[in-house]
Tab-separated table of C-alpha atoms and ligand atoms in Angstrom:
chain	number	residue	atom	x	y	z
A	1	MET	CA	85.443	41.068	87.503
A	2	LYS	CA	88.808	41.204	85.693
A	3	ALA	CA	91.773	42.871	87.371
A	4	ALA	CA	95.576	43.124	87.052
A	5	VAL	CA	96.781	41.210	90.120
A	6	PHE	CA	100.266	41.210	91.666
A	7	HIS	CA	101.226	37.676	92.749
A	8	ARG	CA	104.968	37.888	93.346
A	9	PRO	CA	107.887	39.925	91.987
A	10	GLY	CA	107.899	39.663	88.208
A	11	LYS	CA	104.346	38.324	88.077
A	12	ILE	CA	101.388	40.599	87.444
A	13	GLN	CA	98.563	39.000	85.482
A	14	VAL	CA	94.904	39.554	84.712
A	15	ASP	CA	92.697	37.343	86.895
A	16	THR	CA	89.016	36.990	87.676
A	17	VAL	CA	88.463	38.265	91.223
A	18	ASP	CA	85.532	39.254	93.452
A	19	ASP	CA	83.843	42.566	92.690
A	20	PRO	CA	84.524	45.258	95.322
A	21	ARG	CA	81.734	46.091	97.770
A	22	ILE	CA	80.824	49.190	99.771
A	23	GLU	CA	82.556	48.676	103.157
A	24	ASP	CA	81.985	52.068	104.745
A	25	MET	CA	79.233	54.640	104.308
A	26	SER	CA	81.763	57.091	102.823
A	27	ASP	CA	82.745	54.691	99.974
A	28	VAL	CA	81.746	54.701	96.336
A	29	ILE	CA	82.256	51.960	93.776
A	30	LEU	CA	83.534	53.107	90.386
A	31	LYS	CA	83.252	51.349	87.075
A	32	VAL	CA	86.747	52.057	85.769
A	33	THR	CA	86.856	53.537	82.279
A	34	SER	CA	90.615	54.259	82.043
A	35	THR	CA	93.637	53.412	84.171
A	36	ALA	CA	97.385	53.806	83.687
A	37	ILE	CA	100.607	52.084	84.698
A	38	CYS	CA	103.032	54.237	86.691
A	39	GLY	CA	106.798	54.044	87.247
A	40	SER	CA	105.872	53.539	90.904
A	41	ASP	CA	104.108	50.287	89.974
A	42	LEU	CA	107.448	49.024	88.681
A	43	HIS	CA	108.942	49.184	92.200
A	44	ILE	CA	106.280	46.632	93.226
A	45	LEU	CA	106.745	44.543	90.070
A	46	ARG	CA	110.495	44.357	90.771
A	47	GLY	CA	109.872	43.395	94.399
A	48	SER	CA	111.709	46.391	95.810
A	49	VAL	CA	108.503	47.524	97.534
A	50	PRO	CA	107.471	44.234	99.153
A	51	GLN	CA	103.988	42.724	99.077
A	52	ALA	CA	103.268	39.281	100.507
A	53	ARG	CA	99.654	38.624	99.448
A	54	ASP	CA	97.958	38.977	96.072
A	55	MET	CA	96.824	42.540	95.408
A	56	ILE	CA	95.068	44.431	92.612
A	57	MET	CA	97.513	46.969	91.153
A	58	GLY	CA	96.848	50.542	90.095
A	59	HIS	CA	96.649	54.007	91.621
A	60	GLU	CA	95.981	56.009	88.442
A	61	PHE	CA	92.348	55.566	87.416
A	62	MET	CA	89.059	57.258	86.607
A	63	GLY	CA	85.542	56.051	86.021
A	64	THR	CA	81.813	56.328	86.666
A	65	VAL	CA	80.104	56.003	90.045
A	66	VAL	CA	77.901	52.884	90.046
A	67	GLU	CA	77.153	52.704	93.786
A	68	ALA	CA	77.468	55.192	96.646
A	69	GLY	CA	77.529	54.601	100.422
A	70	HIS	CA	74.696	56.326	102.301
A	71	GLY	CA	77.114	58.831	103.866
A	72	VAL	CA	78.299	60.190	100.507
A	73	THR	CA	76.839	63.639	99.828
A	74	LYS	CA	78.883	65.089	96.963
A	75	LEU	CA	78.660	62.243	94.433
A	76	LYS	CA	75.819	60.252	92.931
A	77	VAL	CA	75.466	57.264	90.647
A	78	GLY	CA	76.418	58.241	87.094
A	79	ASP	CA	79.003	60.894	88.021
A	80	ARG	CA	82.241	60.652	86.048
A	81	VAL	CA	85.267	61.246	88.272
A	82	VAL	CA	89.052	61.208	88.415
A	83	VAL	CA	90.624	59.995	91.690
A	84	PRO	CA	93.809	61.275	93.430
A	85	PHE	CA	96.223	58.411	94.180
A	86	PRO	CA	96.590	59.108	97.941
A	87	VAL	CA	93.782	57.689	100.089
A	88	ALA	CA	92.981	60.522	102.501
A	89	CYS	CA	90.239	61.153	105.070
A	90	GLY	CA	89.865	64.904	104.560
A	91	HIS	CA	89.554	65.867	108.233
A	92	CYS	CA	92.751	64.900	110.124
A	93	PHE	CA	95.550	67.378	110.946
A	94	PHE	CA	97.504	66.669	107.752
A	95	CYS	CA	94.494	66.582	105.400
A	96	ALA	CA	93.468	69.952	106.870
A	97	HIS	CA	96.963	71.274	106.091
A	98	GLY	CA	97.041	70.250	102.430
A	99	ALA	CA	99.225	67.179	103.060
A	100	SER	CA	96.934	64.342	102.028
A	101	THR	CA	99.782	61.819	101.609
A	102	ALA	CA	100.424	62.109	105.370
A	103	CYS	CA	96.763	61.372	106.270
A	104	GLU	CA	96.626	60.011	109.817
A	105	ASN	CA	93.553	57.851	109.294
A	106	SER	CA	93.869	56.004	105.975
A	107	ASN	CA	96.720	53.627	106.940
A	108	PRO	CA	95.947	52.618	110.552
A	109	GLU	CA	98.097	49.446	110.559
A	110	MET	CA	101.356	50.970	109.311
A	111	TYR	CA	101.074	54.708	110.024
A	112	GLY	CA	103.866	56.241	112.051
A	113	PRO	CA	105.455	59.636	112.595
A	114	ASN	CA	109.050	58.411	112.207
A	115	GLY	CA	108.788	57.191	108.632
A	116	ASP	CA	110.903	54.136	109.418
A	117	LEU	CA	111.961	51.897	106.580
A	118	LEU	CA	109.886	48.764	106.986
A	119	LYS	CA	107.004	50.168	109.002
A	120	GLU	CA	105.680	53.572	109.942
A	121	LYS	CA	104.528	54.815	106.566
A	122	GLY	CA	102.331	57.795	105.705
A	123	GLY	CA	98.723	57.651	104.537
A	124	GLY	CA	97.218	54.949	102.338
A	125	LEU	CA	97.725	54.719	98.581
A	126	PHE	CA	95.524	52.845	96.112
A	127	GLY	CA	97.020	49.536	94.947
A	128	TYR	CA	100.312	50.152	96.700
A	129	THR	CA	100.914	47.194	99.056
A	130	ASP	CA	99.946	46.464	102.643
A	131	LEU	CA	102.595	48.957	103.811
A	132	TYR	CA	100.397	51.711	102.375
A	133	GLY	CA	97.051	50.556	103.681
A	134	GLY	CA	96.403	47.415	101.632
A	135	TYR	CA	93.842	49.124	99.358
A	136	GLU	CA	92.989	47.269	96.171
A	137	GLY	CA	93.908	49.272	93.086
A	138	GLY	CA	92.112	50.509	90.011
A	139	GLN	CA	93.671	48.415	87.233
A	140	ALA	CA	90.382	46.556	87.278
A	141	GLU	CA	86.826	46.741	85.991
A	142	TYR	CA	85.612	48.133	89.333
A	143	VAL	CA	87.276	49.750	92.340
A	144	ARG	CA	86.218	50.803	95.843
A	145	VAL	CA	87.033	54.434	96.618
A	146	PRO	CA	86.938	55.372	100.331
A	147	TYR	CA	86.402	58.939	101.617
A	148	ALA	CA	84.512	59.647	98.400
A	149	ASP	CA	83.476	63.165	99.430
A	150	PHE	CA	87.152	64.194	99.720
A	151	GLY	CA	89.117	62.518	96.906
A	152	PRO	CA	87.264	62.076	93.597
A	153	ARG	CA	86.751	65.117	91.360
A	154	LYS	CA	84.011	65.396	88.727
A	155	VAL	CA	85.343	65.629	85.190
A	156	PRO	CA	83.957	68.232	82.754
A	157	ASP	CA	81.664	66.465	80.230
A	158	ALA	CA	83.535	67.811	77.237
A	159	MET	CA	86.839	66.274	78.307
A	160	LYS	CA	87.891	62.817	77.159
A	161	ASP	CA	89.320	60.307	79.656
A	162	GLU	CA	92.811	60.597	78.174
A	163	GLN	CA	92.819	64.373	78.729
A	164	MET	CA	91.995	64.008	82.447
A	165	LEU	CA	93.491	60.691	83.574
A	166	PHE	CA	96.917	62.058	84.490
A	167	LEU	CA	95.376	64.391	87.077
A	168	THR	CA	95.309	61.318	89.365
A	169	ASP	CA	99.053	61.372	89.809
A	170	ILE	CA	101.703	62.318	87.287
A	171	PHE	CA	100.625	65.877	86.419
A	172	PRO	CA	100.188	66.881	90.090
A	173	THR	CA	103.499	65.092	90.776
A	174	GLY	CA	105.362	66.976	88.043
A	175	TRP	CA	103.617	70.154	89.241
A	176	SER	CA	104.750	69.532	92.841
A	177	ALA	CA	108.358	69.221	91.689
A	178	ILE	CA	108.168	72.682	90.142
A	179	ASP	CA	105.875	74.360	92.681
A	180	TRP	CA	108.214	73.320	95.499
A	181	ALA	CA	111.008	75.278	93.744
A	182	GLN	CA	108.866	78.482	93.646
A	183	LEU	CA	110.059	79.864	90.293
A	184	LYS	CA	110.019	83.628	89.895
A	185	GLY	CA	110.384	83.483	86.108
A	186	GLY	CA	113.433	83.052	83.887
A	187	GLU	CA	114.963	80.030	85.629
A	188	VAL	CA	117.026	77.288	84.001
A	189	VAL	CA	115.302	74.061	85.064
A	190	ALA	CA	116.995	70.692	84.584
A	191	ILE	CA	114.791	67.629	84.816
A	192	PHE	CA	116.515	64.276	85.341
A	193	GLY	CA	114.352	61.475	83.968
A	194	SER	CA	112.105	61.907	80.955
A	195	GLY	CA	109.603	59.217	81.804
A	196	PRO	CA	105.954	60.152	82.397
A	197	VAL	CA	106.755	62.073	85.599
A	198	GLY	CA	109.680	63.956	84.040
A	199	LEU	CA	107.542	64.855	81.005
A	200	MET	CA	104.879	66.306	83.306
A	201	ALA	CA	107.502	68.268	85.262
A	202	GLN	CA	108.689	69.735	81.940
A	203	LYS	CA	105.163	70.953	81.202
A	204	ALA	CA	104.895	72.412	84.712
A	205	ALA	CA	108.260	74.168	84.369
A	206	TRP	CA	107.110	76.051	81.240
A	207	LEU	CA	103.763	76.932	82.849
A	208	ASN	CA	105.614	78.386	85.851
A	209	GLY	CA	107.885	80.644	83.837
A	210	ALA	CA	111.140	78.724	83.239
A	211	SER	CA	113.324	80.253	80.517
A	212	ARG	CA	115.071	76.999	79.590
A	213	VAL	CA	114.002	73.441	80.316
A	214	ILE	CA	116.552	70.652	79.896
A	215	ALA	CA	115.512	66.989	79.872
A	216	ILE	CA	118.102	64.349	80.825
A	217	ASP	CA	117.566	60.651	80.107
A	218	PRO	CA	119.665	57.751	78.777
A	219	LEU	CA	116.849	56.660	76.425
A	220	ASN	CA	116.867	58.584	73.153
A	221	TYR	CA	113.282	57.669	72.275
A	222	ARG	CA	112.086	59.317	75.488
A	223	LEU	CA	114.170	62.413	74.751
A	224	GLU	CA	112.621	62.527	71.269
A	225	ARG	CA	109.163	62.449	72.864
A	226	ALA	CA	110.203	65.253	75.233
A	227	LYS	CA	111.433	67.403	72.348
A	228	MET	CA	108.312	66.734	70.323
A	229	VAL	CA	105.643	67.357	72.963
A	230	ASN	CA	107.366	69.831	75.292
A	231	LYS	CA	109.927	71.623	73.094
A	232	VAL	CA	112.712	71.130	75.635
A	233	GLU	CA	116.468	70.796	75.200
A	234	THR	CA	117.768	67.286	75.765
A	235	VAL	CA	120.901	65.587	77.091
A	236	ASN	CA	121.655	61.885	76.937
A	237	PRO	CA	124.164	61.118	79.744
A	238	HIS	CA	125.698	58.377	77.560
A	239	GLU	CA	126.691	61.042	75.064
A	240	GLN	CA	127.327	64.117	77.219
A	241	ASP	CA	127.887	64.718	80.943
A	242	PRO	CA	124.691	66.517	82.041
A	243	VAL	CA	126.461	68.309	84.904
A	244	GLU	CA	129.114	69.721	82.564
A	245	TYR	CA	126.458	70.701	80.038
A	246	LEU	CA	124.352	72.534	82.616
A	247	ARG	CA	127.382	74.422	83.870
A	248	SER	CA	128.405	75.289	80.301
A	249	ILE	CA	125.089	77.032	79.566
A	250	THR	CA	125.025	78.966	82.863
A	251	GLU	CA	128.499	80.559	82.916
A	252	GLY	CA	129.724	77.765	85.163
A	253	ARG	CA	127.076	78.265	87.863
A	254	GLY	CA	124.729	75.343	87.274
A	255	ALA	CA	120.970	75.123	86.871
A	256	ASP	CA	118.692	77.200	89.108
A	257	VAL	CA	116.518	74.158	89.750
A	258	CYS	CA	117.197	70.431	89.356
A	259	VAL	CA	114.366	67.916	89.542
A	260	ASP	CA	114.987	64.235	90.279
A	261	ALA	CA	112.211	62.414	88.417
A	262	VAL	CA	114.087	59.092	88.380
A	263	GLY	CA	114.419	57.851	91.971
A	264	TYR	CA	116.298	54.931	93.487
A	265	GLU	CA	116.139	52.543	90.541
A	266	PRO	CA	118.071	54.367	87.785
A	267	GLU	CA	119.976	52.751	84.983
A	268	ARG	CA	123.105	51.397	86.729
A	269	ASP	CA	126.477	49.847	85.999
A	270	VAL	CA	128.017	46.877	87.826
A	271	LEU	CA	130.151	49.054	90.124
A	272	ASP	CA	127.130	51.012	91.266
A	273	LYS	CA	125.241	47.795	91.989
A	274	LEU	CA	128.200	46.398	93.936
A	275	LYS	CA	128.398	49.562	96.043
A	276	ALA	CA	124.731	49.105	97.006
A	277	VAL	CA	125.322	45.504	98.100
A	278	VAL	CA	128.361	46.468	100.214
A	279	ASN	CA	126.490	49.363	101.885
A	280	PHE	CA	123.149	47.527	102.334
A	281	GLU	CA	121.489	50.230	100.232
A	282	LYS	CA	118.375	49.870	98.120
A	283	GLY	CA	119.121	50.984	94.592
A	284	SER	CA	121.234	54.078	94.125
A	285	MET	CA	121.169	57.837	94.729
A	286	LYS	CA	123.367	58.549	91.706
A	287	VAL	CA	120.753	60.741	90.008
A	288	LEU	CA	120.231	62.756	93.164
A	289	ASP	CA	123.984	63.181	93.392
A	290	ASP	CA	123.963	64.520	89.812
A	291	CYS	CA	121.256	66.998	90.853
A	292	PHE	CA	123.336	68.234	93.787
A	293	ARG	CA	126.363	68.677	91.514
A	294	ALA	CA	124.431	70.302	88.676
A	295	VAL	CA	122.434	72.834	90.695
A	296	ARG	CA	123.874	76.299	91.265
A	297	ARG	CA	124.822	77.672	94.676
A	298	ASN	CA	121.640	78.597	96.585
A	299	GLY	CA	119.635	76.665	94.018
A	300	THR	CA	116.812	74.189	94.667
A	301	VAL	CA	116.664	70.441	94.157
A	302	THR	CA	113.249	68.812	94.232
A	303	ILE	CA	112.791	65.059	94.409
A	304	VAL	CA	109.715	63.261	93.122
A	305	GLY	CA	111.454	60.039	92.069
A	306	VAL	CA	111.015	57.595	94.941
A	307	TYR	CA	113.787	56.847	97.496
A	308	ALA	CA	113.412	53.973	99.933
A	309	SER	CA	116.657	53.526	101.846
A	310	PRO	CA	119.332	55.473	103.728
A	311	TYR	CA	122.583	56.089	101.818
A	312	ASP	CA	126.160	56.052	103.033
A	313	ASN	CA	128.298	58.983	101.955
A	314	PHE	CA	125.304	61.265	101.571
A	315	PRO	CA	126.922	64.520	100.328
A	316	LEU	CA	125.832	66.758	103.185
A	317	HIS	CA	129.025	68.783	102.778
A	318	ARG	CA	127.994	69.770	99.256
A	319	LEU	CA	124.470	70.692	100.314
A	320	PHE	CA	125.882	72.872	103.080
A	321	ASP	CA	128.640	74.483	101.058
A	322	LYS	CA	126.374	75.323	98.138
A	323	GLY	CA	123.424	76.292	100.342
A	324	ILE	CA	121.051	74.017	98.471
A	325	THR	CA	117.339	73.886	99.295
A	326	ILE	CA	115.669	70.465	98.981
A	327	ARG	CA	111.952	69.676	98.782
A	328	GLN	CA	110.674	66.182	98.198
A	329	GLY	CA	108.022	63.585	98.802
A	330	GLN	CA	104.853	62.072	97.467
A	331	ALA	CA	102.732	64.590	95.627
A	332	PRO	CA	99.916	66.175	97.671
A	333	VAL	CA	97.478	65.645	94.802
A	334	HIS	CA	94.397	66.878	96.687
A	335	LYS	CA	96.073	70.251	97.222
A	336	TYR	CA	96.728	70.918	93.542
A	337	ILE	CA	94.118	68.982	91.585
A	338	ASP	CA	91.348	71.609	91.264
A	339	GLN	CA	93.723	74.270	89.983
A	340	LEU	CA	95.235	71.739	87.548
A	341	ILE	CA	91.838	70.564	86.245
A	342	GLU	CA	91.185	74.202	85.351
A	343	LEU	CA	94.470	74.462	83.469
A	344	VAL	CA	93.651	71.342	81.438
A	345	ALA	CA	89.991	72.223	80.841
A	346	GLY	CA	91.026	75.766	79.873
A	347	GLY	CA	93.388	74.430	77.227
A	348	LYS	CA	96.505	75.830	78.929
A	349	VAL	CA	98.213	72.427	78.887
A	350	VAL	CA	97.833	69.131	77.053
A	351	LEU	CA	98.567	65.926	78.955
A	352	ASP	CA	97.562	63.085	76.630
A	353	ASP	CA	100.436	63.684	74.206
A	354	ILE	CA	102.686	61.426	76.299
A	355	ILE	CA	100.532	58.306	75.744
A	356	SER	CA	102.382	55.756	73.631
A	357	HIS	CA	100.046	52.776	74.082
A	358	THR	CA	96.314	52.325	74.666
A	359	LEU	CA	95.551	48.675	75.368
A	360	PRO	CA	92.736	46.559	76.773
A	361	LEU	CA	92.972	45.739	80.497
A	362	SER	CA	93.287	42.103	79.437
A	363	ALA	CA	96.735	42.971	77.995
A	364	ALA	CA	98.048	44.280	81.341
A	365	ALA	CA	100.839	41.673	81.664
A	366	HIS	CA	102.209	42.652	78.253
A	367	ALA	CA	101.786	46.333	79.075
A	368	TYR	CA	103.822	45.947	82.284
A	369	ASP	CA	106.469	44.090	80.339
A	370	ILE	CA	107.031	46.738	77.660
A	371	PHE	CA	106.822	49.641	80.138
A	372	HIS	CA	109.294	47.938	82.483
A	373	LYS	CA	111.752	46.903	79.771
A	374	LYS	CA	111.306	50.203	77.899
A	375	GLU	CA	110.458	48.264	74.719
A	376	ASP	CA	108.351	49.258	71.724
A	377	ASP	CA	109.152	52.933	72.483
A	378	CYS	CA	106.854	52.669	75.474
A	379	VAL	CA	106.368	55.927	77.379
A	380	LYS	CA	102.949	55.658	79.038
A	381	VAL	CA	100.321	52.938	78.814
A	382	VAL	CA	96.599	53.518	79.272
A	383	LEU	CA	94.530	50.396	79.956
A	384	LYS	CA	90.833	50.247	79.095
A	385	PRO	CA	88.585	47.616	80.704
A	386	GLU	CA	86.027	47.956	77.887
A	387	LEU	CA	88.352	47.565	74.903
B	1	LIG	P1	109.879	55.634	84.426
B	1	LIG	O1	110.620	54.455	84.959
B	1	LIG	O2	109.065	55.454	83.212
B	1	LIG	O3	110.891	56.842	84.149
B	1	LIG	C1	112.155	56.954	84.731
B	1	LIG	C2	113.079	57.547	83.668
B	1	LIG	O4	114.361	57.773	84.255
B	1	LIG	C3	113.306	56.592	82.482
B	1	LIG	O5	112.983	57.240	81.275
B	1	LIG	C4	114.787	56.252	82.601
B	1	LIG	O6	115.391	56.010	81.337
B	1	LIG	C5	115.329	57.503	83.282
B	1	LIG	N1	116.648	57.311	83.878
B	1	LIG	C6	117.232	56.177	84.336
B	1	LIG	N2	118.482	56.423	84.770
B	1	LIG	C7	118.704	57.762	84.588
B	1	LIG	C8	119.810	58.617	84.819
B	1	LIG	N3	120.931	58.151	85.356
B	1	LIG	N4	119.692	59.930	84.505
B	1	LIG	C9	118.543	60.422	83.959
B	1	LIG	N5	117.469	59.646	83.704
B	1	LIG	C10	117.539	58.337	84.030
B	1	LIG	O7	108.984	56.151	85.648
B	1	LIG	P2	107.998	57.435	85.893
B	1	LIG	O8	106.599	56.945	85.816
B	1	LIG	O9	108.374	58.603	85.079
B	1	LIG	O10	108.344	57.677	87.432
B	1	LIG	C11	109.592	58.225	87.814
B	1	LIG	C12	109.783	58.157	89.322
B	1	LIG	O11	108.784	58.956	89.973
B	1	LIG	C13	109.628	56.756	89.926
B	1	LIG	O12	110.561	56.592	90.985
B	1	LIG	C14	108.237	56.779	90.504
B	1	LIG	O13	108.066	55.858	91.546
B	1	LIG	C15	108.177	58.196	91.010
B	1	LIG	N6	106.828	58.753	91.272
B	1	LIG	C16	106.704	59.526	92.381
B	1	LIG	C17	105.507	60.143	92.665
B	1	LIG	C18	105.411	61.043	93.849
B	1	LIG	O14	104.304	61.299	94.338
B	1	LIG	N7	106.512	61.595	94.337
B	1	LIG	C19	104.405	59.937	91.817
B	1	LIG	C20	104.564	59.161	90.677
B	1	LIG	C21	105.787	58.560	90.405
B	2	LIG	ZN1	101.766	56.844	89.900
B	3	LIG	ZN1	93.415	62.545	106.798
């Protein structure tokens, strides 16, 4: 079959590889009908999440069951499903407590309670390196899905792939960022990063009762998309200091909630890069720092952008003095997905309006290139094996 394969940093290309096979009685094999590229895939492309051997990329995918292991009871050949990005067993302590990304069984080689930097990760993730279980991903014609009675969800017949695909990751991720802040209604919510994850957090903020939603991003074309699809206010940090702006619209207090939907690889200047080298840090926590400065006293900062290193000069004093609450982590997709499918199927929210490019799987290398370099007004790419 054809698949988008990671070879080394900077090199992801479409190759012919072996078809996946059923390896455990709880597996199914899907024929992939749609898959997407995520900002998280860029961390692998850039080499900042290391991977030594070739690996099929992709943790956002959906498709049709073409084969089912004899232990699978809830799915049958022909079912059309969307698959949460965490690989989770469904019966360990964490799966039973709604924390599928901490699954104790899906990443036996690298699992560890300490969460140490180079080893001791959480549960497995599709197409996300040997550190996260070494599962082949879904940017391919076919993919093996373990624990098939727990992860995949059947898609309503009337819904098109594009309407449902983002339930694999980015809508539950944006939803987590807002749900963790427990809005009561009427909050000012500032969302740093207006990429796919930020755009989904904007949708979730409105659905949860925010009174104002402010999108912050240095790329004007992404802010334009945010204004168009989500009717949010926008700030470009090159033109206006977002912290000052947020204070100016809240009588000096700051936003009730700040969401970091950027993570450790933001746009950076030379000084910021130098600081990272001197301190042995990966990337930068400058966006998180903006969140801490821009949030009001007793406000909440939620972090869905990825962080992968400790940071010197972490502003603990500011967190303490302002009494800030922080929630963060990988999105527990399994916990939210059924409720979110209902929202989409019921017409309460539209997700496919963020798609800028639909391309054949064979164009994956080009798709990675434009999404990474933010060229051709690229916001979100959907890849189709059958195009
Ligand atoms: P993306 O790279 O397309 O979007 C990031 C956006 O941040 C870009 O639009 C960029 O211009 C903007 N940005 C850069 N510097 C900024 C700054 N200083 N201030 C404000 N905005 C800035 O990626 P994405 O797909 O939207 O993903 C965003 C992050 O979320 C990534 O770190 C990704 O790994 C992470 N992620 C986490 C989860 C999770 O479960 N927690 C799931 C999916 C993605
Ligand atoms: Zn993703
Ligand atoms: Zn588990």
